[in-house]
Coordinates of C-alpha atoms in Angstrom, one line a residue:
Chain A
X6 CA 152.3 61.2 178.4
X7 CA 150.1 58.3 176.6
X8 CA 147.5 56.7 179.1
X9 CA 146.3 53.1 178.9
X10 CA 143.4 51.7 180.7
X11 CA 143.3 47.7 181.3
X12 CA 140.5 46.1 183.4
X13 CA 139.3 42.7 183.8
X14 CA 137.8 40.3 186.3
X15 CA 140.0 39.3 189.2
X16 CA 142.9 36.9 188.3
X17 CA 142.3 37.2 184.6
X18 CA 146.3 38.0 184.0
X19 CA 146.0 41.6 183.9
X20 CA 149.3 42.1 185.7
X21 CA 151.0 39.5 183.9
X22 CA 149.5 41.0 180.6
X23 CA 150.6 44.6 181.4
X24 CA 154.4 43.5 182.7
X25 CA 154.6 41.6 179.3
X26 CA 153.4 44.4 177.6
X27 CA 155.8 46.9 179.1
X28 CA 158.9 44.5 178.1
X29 CA 157.5 44.5 174.5
X30 CA 157.4 48.3 174.2
X31 CA 161.1 48.6 174.6
X32 CA 160.6 52.1 176.2
X33 CA 163.6 53.2 178.7
X34 CA 163.6 51.7 182.3
X35 CA 161.1 53.7 184.8
X36 CA 159.1 55.5 181.9
X37 CA 156.1 53.4 182.2
X38 CA 154.4 53.8 185.1
X39 CA 151.4 51.8 186.7
X40 CA 148.7 52.7 188.9
X41 CA 146.7 49.7 190.3
X42 CA 143.2 50.2 191.5
X43 CA 142.0 47.3 193.7
X44 CA 139.6 46.7 196.4
X45 CA 140.7 45.7 199.9
X46 CA 144.4 44.2 199.2
X47 CA 147.0 43.5 196.5
X48 CA 150.1 41.7 196.0
X49 CA 150.8 42.8 192.4
X50 CA 153.0 45.8 193.5
X51 CA 155.7 43.2 194.4
X52 CA 155.5 41.7 191.0
X53 CA 155.8 45.2 189.5
X54 CA 158.5 46.1 191.9
X55 CA 160.5 42.9 190.9
X56 CA 160.2 44.0 187.3
X57 CA 161.8 47.3 188.1
X58 CA 158.1 49.3 186.8
X59 CA 157.2 52.6 189.1
X60 CA 153.8 51.4 190.8
X61 CA 151.1 53.2 193.1
X62 CA 148.5 51.3 194.5
X63 CA 145.1 52.6 195.8
X64 CA 142.5 50.7 197.8
X65 CA 138.7 51.5 197.3
X66 CA 137.7 50.1 200.5
X67 CA 133.8 50.9 201.1
X68 CA 133.8 53.0 198.2
X69 CA 132.3 51.6 194.9
X70 CA 135.8 50.5 193.0
X71 CA 134.4 52.3 189.7
X72 CA 133.2 55.8 191.9
X73 CA 136.9 55.5 193.4
X74 CA 138.5 55.2 189.9
X75 CA 137.0 58.2 188.4
X76 CA 137.5 60.1 191.2
X77 CA 141.2 59.3 191.2
X78 CA 142.0 59.0 188.0
X79 CA 143.1 62.6 187.1
X80 CA 145.4 62.6 190.0
X81 CA 147.1 59.7 188.8
X82 CA 147.7 61.2 185.5
X83 CA 149.2 64.3 187.1
X84 CA 151.1 62.0 189.4
X85 CA 152.6 60.4 186.3
X86 CA 153.2 63.5 184.7
X87 CA 155.0 64.6 187.4
X88 CA 157.5 61.9 187.4
X89 CA 157.8 62.1 183.7
X90 CA 156.6 58.9 182.5
X91 CA 155.9 58.2 178.7
X92 CA 153.3 55.9 179.5
X93 CA 150.8 55.5 182.3
X94 CA 148.8 52.1 182.6
X95 CA 146.0 51.9 184.9
X96 CA 144.9 48.4 186.2
X97 CA 141.6 48.1 187.9
X98 CA 139.5 44.9 188.3
X99 CA 136.0 44.8 187.0
X100 CA 134.6 43.0 190.3
X101 CA 131.0 43.4 189.2
X102 CA 131.3 43.0 185.8
X103 CA 129.4 46.0 185.4
X104 CA 132.4 48.3 185.7
X105 CA 134.0 49.9 182.7
X106 CA 136.9 52.3 183.8
X107 CA 137.2 53.6 180.1
X108 CA 137.2 57.1 179.0
X109 CA 136.3 58.4 175.6
X110 CA 139.3 58.7 173.6
X111 CA 141.6 57.1 175.9
X112 CA 143.1 53.6 174.8
X113 CA 141.5 50.9 176.7
X114 CA 142.3 47.0 177.0
X115 CA 139.8 44.4 178.6
X116 CA 141.4 41.3 180.0
X117 CA 139.6 38.0 180.3
X118 CA 140.7 34.6 180.3
X119 CA 139.8 31.4 178.4
X120 CA 138.8 29.2 181.7
X121 CA 136.2 31.6 182.9
X122 CA 133.6 29.9 180.7
X123 CA 132.2 30.2 177.2
X124 CA 129.6 32.6 178.0
X125 CA 131.2 34.7 180.4
X126 CA 132.0 36.9 177.4
X127 CA 128.0 37.4 177.3
X128 CA 127.7 37.9 180.8
X129 CA 130.3 40.7 181.4
X130 CA 129.0 44.3 180.6
X131 CA 130.4 47.4 179.5
X132 CA 133.8 46.1 181.0
X133 CA 134.0 43.9 177.7
X134 CA 131.6 45.9 175.5
X135 CA 133.2 49.2 175.4
X136 CA 136.7 47.9 175.1
X137 CA 139.1 48.6 172.3
X138 CA 141.0 45.7 172.6
X139 CA 140.2 42.4 174.4
X140 CA 143.2 40.4 175.5
X141 CA 142.5 36.8 176.1
X142 CA 145.0 34.9 178.5
X143 CA 145.5 31.4 179.2
X144 CA 144.8 30.2 176.2
X145 CA 147.5 27.8 176.1
X146 CA 145.8 25.4 178.0
X147 CA 142.5 25.2 176.2
X148 CA 141.8 23.7 172.8
X149 CA 142.2 25.8 169.7
X150 CA 138.1 25.1 169.4
X151 CA 137.5 26.6 172.7
X152 CA 139.4 29.8 172.1
X153 CA 137.7 30.3 168.5
X154 CA 134.3 30.0 170.4
X155 CA 135.5 32.4 173.0
X156 CA 136.5 34.8 170.6
X157 CA 133.1 34.4 168.8
X158 CA 131.3 35.0 172.2
X159 CA 133.5 38.3 172.7
X160 CA 132.5 39.6 169.1
X161 CA 129.2 39.0 170.2
X162 CA 129.1 41.7 172.5
X163 CA 131.8 44.1 171.1
X164 CA 131.8 43.5 167.7
X165 CA 134.1 46.5 166.6
X166 CA 137.0 45.1 169.5
X167 CA 140.2 43.5 168.0
X168 CA 140.7 40.3 170.2
X169 CA 144.2 39.2 171.0
X170 CA 145.4 35.8 172.5
X171 CA 148.1 36.9 174.9
X172 CA 150.1 34.1 176.9
X173 CA 151.0 36.0 180.1
X174 CA 153.7 33.6 180.9
X175 CA 155.5 33.5 177.9
X176 CA 154.5 36.8 176.2
X177 CA 153.3 35.3 172.9
X178 CA 150.8 37.8 171.8
X179 CA 151.8 40.7 173.5
X180 CA 153.8 42.1 170.8
X181 CA 150.8 42.5 168.4
X182 CA 149.3 44.1 171.6
X183 CA 151.9 46.8 172.0
X184 CA 151.7 47.6 168.3
X185 CA 148.1 48.9 168.8
X186 CA 149.2 51.0 171.9
X187 CA 151.1 53.1 169.1
X188 CA 147.6 54.4 168.6
X189 CA 147.1 55.9 172.2
X190 CA 147.2 59.2 172.2
X191 CA 149.1 62.0 174.0
X192 CA 147.4 63.6 176.9
X193 CA 148.4 66.3 179.9
X194 CA 145.1 65.9 181.9
X195 CA 141.9 64.4 181.9
X196 CA 139.6 67.2 183.1
X197 CA 136.4 67.5 181.3
X198 CA 136.8 64.3 179.7
X199 CA 134.2 61.5 179.6
X200 CA 133.4 58.1 180.9
X201 CA 132.4 55.8 178.2
X202 CA 129.7 54.7 180.6
X203 CA 128.0 55.6 183.6
X204 CA 129.7 53.9 186.9
X205 CA 127.0 52.0 189.0
X206 CA 124.4 53.8 190.5
X207 CA 124.5 54.1 194.1
X208 CA 123.6 55.8 197.3
X209 CA 121.2 53.9 199.1
X210 CA 121.1 53.4 202.9
X211 CA 123.7 50.4 202.4
X212 CA 126.0 52.6 200.6
X213 CA 126.5 54.8 204.1
X214 CA 127.2 52.0 206.1
X215 CA 123.5 50.5 207.1
X216 CA 123.7 46.9 207.9
X217 CA 120.1 46.0 209.0
X218 CA 117.9 44.0 206.8
X219 CA 114.3 44.5 206.0
X220 CA 112.2 47.4 203.8
X221 CA 112.4 49.8 206.6
X222 CA 116.1 50.0 206.5
X223 CA 115.9 50.8 202.7
X224 CA 116.3 54.0 201.6
X225 CA 117.7 55.9 198.6
X226 CA 118.3 54.5 195.1
X227 CA 116.7 50.6 195.4
X228 CA 116.2 48.4 192.6
X229 CA 113.6 45.4 193.8
X230 CA 113.9 41.8 192.1
X231 CA 110.5 40.7 190.6
X232 CA 109.4 37.3 191.9
X233 CA 107.0 35.6 189.7
X234 CA 104.5 33.0 190.5
X235 CA 105.7 29.5 189.1
Chain B
X26 CA 125.2 42.9 152.4
X27 CA 125.6 46.5 153.2
X28 CA 124.6 48.3 156.6
X29 CA 121.3 49.4 155.4
X30 CA 120.1 45.6 154.3
X31 CA 120.5 44.8 157.9
X32 CA 118.4 47.8 159.2
X33 CA 116.0 46.2 157.0
X34 CA 116.0 43.2 159.0
X35 CA 115.0 45.2 161.9
X36 CA 112.3 47.0 160.7
X37 CA 110.7 45.0 157.8
X38 CA 110.7 41.6 159.1
X39 CA 108.7 40.5 162.2
X40 CA 111.4 39.1 164.7
X41 CA 109.7 35.4 164.1
X42 CA 110.7 35.2 160.7
X43 CA 114.3 37.4 161.4
X44 CA 115.0 34.5 163.6
X45 CA 114.0 31.7 161.0
X46 CA 116.5 33.2 158.6
X47 CA 119.3 34.4 160.8
X48 CA 119.2 32.1 163.8
X49 CA 122.3 33.6 165.5
X50 CA 119.9 36.8 165.9
X51 CA 118.5 35.1 169.0
X52 CA 122.0 35.4 170.5
X53 CA 121.7 39.2 170.0
X54 CA 118.3 39.2 171.9
X55 CA 119.6 37.1 174.7
X56 CA 122.9 39.3 175.2
X57 CA 120.6 42.2 175.8
X58 CA 118.0 40.1 177.8
X59 CA 115.5 40.8 175.1
X60 CA 114.5 37.2 174.8
X61 CA 110.7 37.8 175.4
X62 CA 110.0 40.3 173.4
X63 CA 106.9 40.1 171.2
X64 CA 108.0 38.0 168.2
X65 CA 105.3 38.7 166.1
X66 CA 106.6 42.5 165.6
X67 CA 109.8 43.8 163.7
X68 CA 112.4 44.3 165.9
X69 CA 112.4 48.3 165.7
X70 CA 108.3 48.0 166.9
X71 CA 109.2 45.5 169.6
X72 CA 111.9 47.7 170.9
X73 CA 109.2 50.7 171.4
X74 CA 107.6 48.4 174.1
X75 CA 110.5 47.5 176.1
X76 CA 111.7 49.5 179.3
X77 CA 114.1 52.0 178.5
X78 CA 115.7 50.9 181.9
X79 CA 116.9 47.6 180.8
X80 CA 118.4 49.0 177.7
X81 CA 120.3 51.7 180.0
X82 CA 121.8 49.0 181.9
X83 CA 123.8 47.9 178.8
X84 CA 124.5 51.7 178.0
X85 CA 122.1 51.6 175.0
X86 CA 118.7 53.2 174.0
X87 CA 116.4 52.2 171.1
X88 CA 118.5 53.5 168.6
X89 CA 121.6 52.1 170.1
X90 CA 120.0 48.9 170.2
X91 CA 119.1 49.0 166.2
X92 CA 122.8 50.3 165.5
X93 CA 124.5 47.5 167.6
X94 CA 122.2 45.0 165.9
X95 CA 123.4 46.0 162.5
X96 CA 127.1 45.9 163.6
X97 CA 126.2 42.5 164.8
X98 CA 125.0 41.1 161.9
X99 CA 127.5 42.5 159.9
X100 CA 130.3 40.9 161.9
X101 CA 128.4 37.3 161.8
X102 CA 127.5 37.5 158.3
X103 CA 130.3 35.3 156.3
X104 CA 132.4 37.5 154.3
X105 CA 132.7 36.4 150.8
X106 CA 136.3 37.0 150.2
X107 CA 138.5 35.2 153.1
X108 CA 141.3 37.3 154.1
X109 CA 143.6 34.0 155.1
X110 CA 143.6 33.0 151.4
X111 CA 147.4 32.0 152.1
X112 CA 149.1 29.9 149.6
X113 CA 152.7 30.3 151.1
X114 CA 154.5 31.8 153.9
X115 CA 157.9 32.9 153.6
X116 CA 160.6 33.1 156.7
X117 CA 163.3 35.5 156.2
X118 CA 166.2 35.1 158.7
X119 CA 166.8 37.8 161.5
X120 CA 169.2 37.0 164.2
X121 CA 169.9 34.6 167.0
X122 CA 170.3 35.3 170.8
X123 CA 174.1 36.2 170.1
X124 CA 173.2 38.8 167.2
X125 CA 174.9 36.5 164.8
X126 CA 172.6 36.5 161.3
X127 CA 170.4 33.6 160.2
X128 CA 171.1 33.5 156.4
X129 CA 167.6 31.9 155.5
X130 CA 165.1 32.4 153.4
X131 CA 162.6 29.7 153.4
X132 CA 159.1 29.6 151.5
X133 CA 156.6 27.0 152.6
X134 CA 153.6 26.1 150.7
X135 CA 150.2 24.8 151.8
X136 CA 150.1 21.0 152.5
X137 CA 153.7 21.1 153.5
X138 CA 154.9 19.8 156.7
X139 CA 157.7 21.2 158.3
X140 CA 159.3 19.7 161.5
X141 CA 160.9 21.8 164.2
X142 CA 163.8 20.4 166.4
X143 CA 165.9 21.8 168.8
X144 CA 166.4 21.5 172.5
X145 CA 163.8 23.1 175.0
X146 CA 164.7 26.9 174.9
X147 CA 166.3 27.1 171.7
X148 CA 163.8 29.3 170.2
X149 CA 160.9 27.6 169.0
X150 CA 158.4 29.7 171.0
X151 CA 160.1 32.9 169.5
X152 CA 159.9 31.6 165.8
X153 CA 156.2 30.5 166.4
X154 CA 155.5 34.5 167.9
X155 CA 157.3 35.7 164.6
X156 CA 154.7 33.7 162.6
X157 CA 151.7 34.7 164.4
X158 CA 152.4 38.4 164.7
X159 CA 153.7 38.3 161.0
X160 CA 156.9 39.8 162.2
X161 CA 158.1 42.6 159.7
X162 CA 161.8 43.0 161.2
X163 CA 160.4 44.6 164.1
X164 CA 160.2 41.7 166.7
X165 CA 163.4 40.5 169.0
X166 CA 164.8 38.3 166.1
X167 CA 164.6 40.7 163.1
X168 CA 162.7 37.9 161.1
X169 CA 160.6 38.9 158.6
X170 CA 157.4 36.6 157.4
X171 CA 156.0 37.0 154.0
X172 CA 152.4 36.1 153.1
X173 CA 151.9 34.9 149.6
X174 CA 155.1 36.5 148.9
X175 CA 154.6 40.1 150.0
X176 CA 154.9 41.8 153.3
X177 CA 152.2 43.1 155.2
X178 CA 151.5 46.4 156.6
X179 CA 150.4 47.0 160.3
X180 CA 147.0 47.2 159.4
X181 CA 146.7 43.8 157.3
X182 CA 148.4 42.1 160.6
X183 CA 145.8 43.7 163.1
X184 CA 143.1 42.4 160.4
X185 CA 144.5 38.8 160.8
X186 CA 142.8 39.2 164.3
X187 CA 144.8 36.5 165.7
X188 CA 143.2 33.9 163.2
X189 CA 146.6 33.0 161.2
X190 CA 147.8 30.2 163.3
X191 CA 145.8 27.4 165.0
X192 CA 147.8 25.6 168.0
X193 CA 147.4 22.1 169.3
X194 CA 149.9 21.2 172.2
X195 CA 150.2 18.5 174.6
X196 CA 148.9 20.4 177.6
X197 CA 145.7 21.7 176.3
X198 CA 142.6 20.5 177.7
X199 CA 138.6 20.8 177.3
X200 CA 137.3 22.6 179.9
X201 CA 133.7 23.2 178.7
X202 CA 131.2 21.0 180.4
X203 CA 129.8 20.1 177.1
X204 CA 129.3 16.6 175.2
X205 CA 131.3 16.0 172.2
X206 CA 128.4 16.8 169.7
X207 CA 127.2 19.8 171.7
X208 CA 131.0 20.9 171.6
X209 CA 131.5 20.2 167.9
X210 CA 127.9 22.0 167.4
X211 CA 128.8 24.8 169.1
X212 CA 132.4 25.3 167.3
X213 CA 130.1 24.9 163.9
X214 CA 127.9 27.4 164.9
X215 CA 130.9 30.3 165.8
X216 CA 132.3 29.4 162.5
X217 CA 129.1 30.3 160.7
X218 CA 129.4 27.0 158.7
X219 CA 126.4 26.8 156.5
X220 CA 126.4 22.8 156.3
X221 CA 127.0 22.8 159.8
X222 CA 125.3 19.3 160.4
X223 CA 127.7 17.4 157.6
X224 CA 130.7 19.3 159.2
X225 CA 129.9 18.0 162.7
X226 CA 129.4 14.6 161.4
X227 CA 132.5 14.4 159.6
X228 CA 134.6 15.7 162.1
X229 CA 133.1 12.9 164.4
X230 CA 134.0 10.3 162.4
X231 CA 137.3 11.6 161.7
X232 CA 138.3 11.8 165.2
X233 CA 137.0 8.3 166.1
X234 CA 139.3 7.2 163.2
X235 CA 142.7 8.6 164.6
X236 CA 141.7 7.9 168.5
X237 CA 142.6 4.4 169.5
X238 CA 139.8 3.9 171.5
X239 CA 136.2 5.1 170.1
X240 CA 133.7 7.4 171.8
X241 CA 130.4 8.3 171.3
X242 CA 128.5 11.6 170.5
X243 CA 127.2 11.8 173.8
X244 CA 130.6 11.7 175.5
X245 CA 131.5 14.8 177.7
X246 CA 134.6 16.2 176.5
X247 CA 136.0 16.5 179.9
X248 CA 135.8 12.5 180.0
X249 CA 137.7 12.0 176.9
X250 CA 141.0 10.5 177.6
X251 CA 144.1 12.0 176.2
X252 CA 144.3 10.6 173.4
X253 CA 140.8 10.8 172.4
X254 CA 140.9 14.4 173.4
X255 CA 143.8 15.2 170.7
X256 CA 142.2 13.0 168.0
X257 CA 139.1 15.3 168.7
X258 CA 141.2 18.4 168.6
X259 CA 143.1 17.6 165.7
X260 CA 139.8 16.6 163.5
X261 CA 138.2 19.9 164.8
X262 CA 141.1 21.8 163.6
X263 CA 141.2 19.9 160.0
X264 CA 137.4 20.3 159.3
X265 CA 136.5 23.7 161.5
X266 CA 139.1 26.2 162.0
X267 CA 140.1 28.4 159.3
X268 CA 143.1 29.2 160.2
X269 CA 145.6 28.5 157.4
X270 CA 148.8 27.6 159.7
X271 CA 148.8 24.7 162.3
X272 CA 151.3 24.5 165.1
X273 CA 151.6 20.9 166.8
X274 CA 153.7 21.1 169.9
X275 CA 154.3 17.5 170.6
X276 CA 151.7 14.8 170.2
X277 CA 151.8 12.1 172.6
X278 CA 152.2 8.4 171.2
X279 CA 149.7 6.9 173.0
X280 CA 145.8 6.2 171.8
X281 CA 146.4 8.4 168.7
X282 CA 147.7 7.6 165.2
X283 CA 149.8 10.6 164.8
X284 CA 150.6 10.2 161.2
X285 CA 147.4 9.8 160.2
X286 CA 146.7 13.2 162.0
X287 CA 149.0 14.7 160.6
X288 CA 148.5 13.4 157.0
X289 CA 144.7 14.5 157.6
X290 CA 145.7 18.3 158.3
X291 CA 148.1 18.4 155.3
X292 CA 145.1 17.1 153.0
X293 CA 143.3 20.2 154.2
X294 CA 146.0 22.6 152.7
X295 CA 147.2 23.8 155.6
X296 CA 150.9 24.5 156.5
X297 CA 152.1 22.4 159.4
X298 CA 154.6 22.9 161.9
X299 CA 155.2 20.2 164.0
X300 CA 157.5 20.6 166.9
X301 CA 158.8 17.0 167.9
X302 CA 161.8 14.7 168.6
X303 CA 159.8 11.7 167.4
X304 CA 161.8 10.1 164.4
X305 CA 158.8 9.1 162.9
X306 CA 157.2 12.3 162.9
X307 CA 160.3 14.3 162.1
X308 CA 160.9 11.9 159.0
X309 CA 157.4 11.9 157.6
X310 CA 157.7 15.7 157.1
X311 CA 158.8 17.4 153.7
X312 CA 161.5 19.2 155.5
X313 CA 163.1 19.6 159.1
X314 CA 164.2 22.9 160.5
X315 CA 166.7 22.7 163.1
X316 CA 167.0 25.5 165.9
X317 CA 169.5 26.5 168.2
X318 CA 170.3 29.7 170.5
X319 CA 167.4 31.2 169.3
X320 CA 167.9 31.1 165.5
X321 CA 167.2 28.8 162.6
X322 CA 170.5 27.1 161.9
X323 CA 169.4 24.9 158.9
X324 CA 166.7 23.7 157.0
X325 CA 167.2 19.8 155.7
X326 CA 165.3 18.2 153.5
X327 CA 164.3 14.6 154.1
X328 CA 167.1 12.7 152.5
X329 CA 166.8 9.4 150.3
X330 CA 168.6 7.8 153.2
X331 CA 166.4 9.2 156.1
X332 CA 163.4 8.2 153.8
X333 CA 164.7 4.3 154.2
X334 CA 165.4 4.4 157.3
X335 CA 161.9 5.6 158.1
X336 CA 160.3 2.2 156.9
X337 CA 162.5 0.8 159.6
X338 CA 161.2 3.1 162.1
X339 CA 157.6 2.5 160.9
X340 CA 158.3 -1.0 161.7
X341 CA 159.4 -0.4 165.0
X342 CA 156.3 2.1 166.1
X343 CA 154.2 -0.8 164.6
X344 CA 155.6 -3.4 166.9
X345 CA 155.2 -0.8 169.9
X346 CA 151.8 -0.3 168.9
X347 CA 150.9 -3.9 168.6
X348 CA 152.3 -4.0 172.3
X349 CA 150.1 -1.3 173.5
X350 CA 147.0 -2.6 171.9
X351 CA 147.8 -6.1 173.4
X352 CA 147.9 -4.7 176.8
X353 CA 144.8 -2.5 176.2
X354 CA 143.3 -6.1 175.5
X355 CA 144.4 -7.7 178.7
X356 CA 147.0 -9.8 176.8
X357 CA 150.4 -10.8 177.6
X358 CA 153.7 -9.8 175.8
X359 CA 156.1 -12.2 174.9
X360 CA 159.5 -11.7 173.4
X361 CA 158.6 -13.1 170.3
X362 CA 156.2 -10.2 169.6
X363 CA 159.6 -8.1 169.5
X364 CA 160.5 -9.5 166.1
X365 CA 158.7 -8.1 164.0

């Protein structure tokens, strides 16, 4: 089974891109499954069901979404293998722009949209920096110049990535994206494979449910901000 | 320049000199929050003083920073040979939506203007899709697209990196909060244009020539009218975009000289597809492609009779233009004005 990881900021168009991509690949119905990692709630399962795509949704809830992803991804692979999928696509939101649910050797796509501001690519971290392909959505409503500036800013942080403009509504661009997926390799398990980047550090008192504010309640891994005299 | 030369920039040159010679390197530093490292040192020396913790947040160590610096500089050094040296584009027919063959082979050269006509949903976007991904019989239409008479392999198709086609359409907007000149500067920078200043100036003058109502360099791009926006987009595509193919999806009538706009693009040696039902534009093209049911049903040369009627259409258009200008100036419209 081939595994593809798709990540990107909320509402950037991940689900639309994935649905168009699956349409484009022309694999038999039901042979491409999706696992959606979300935080609290998600309505994308309805869209996948509408498109007849097998879908499984998991909510990280109070756990860091990245930690949740990495502790469940191999189970997702086993689920996909059991159902006999030819391809499994995972979808997860890079909520703090620091996440990167990418695994060494596993094909990864970052989805970001053209409306998110010209400098956004320079602010997103490993989520963008470590992706193999960057799919840019909503390019049909901004000017050619803004698309080009946006692509330039993506190249600034991820020089080796391929930048593909995908229209999540008409599917324009998803064909060439699907061609890239042919490079994805077959796997049976992810055991002992490695994430491309560490997940956000955690385990402070707030991770374990502390709600009170103040130095005496802060324990564990903390990072304090430096306030300079102006 | 090879990668070793880029390493030399990081070891032999002070950051101060580096930034003078390669201003874009300041973006590299900013991207890694390294803007305030000591500039009198070389990058590799300065990195010795940087807190490793910050670098780790970006998933890098000192060596990694140097490596990505080289990658960065390599990416943003203009390539000497352009991949997009396109002189002709050939469309070889596939099938329409009913799987009937298209029977067509059309070669289009740079500077040519092709208008595309056909009802909504007839397959214009299917055609554009094929051109954009340089279809090799592997898209739903089965069409093949040749570049300079040759097929491309997948690797070459990927190399296009989405830069083959520039698009302009009615529902495109400016979304950045910038003035016209800031915007043009930013685009010029991303294009690594060496003569940025002249190009920006040319672009601005040309946009103003195309626009019905003039605008200033310090006007916010989001405040431009529909016609002004379109004019700026066209001038920008003509002078700054390096995509050899331009697809125009209906340019609105008001506030822009459409024909002049299209002529400008063709003078820049681009291949132009105009999807339009405007007779003036359709007849000013070199050829007209008719699309129906997902297939190209014919390609028409503009006939002499059509060329003659173009004159009459031009007159009609000029008359309308006059009426628009009068309205804009607060004048009144009389029946006499309709007799050109």
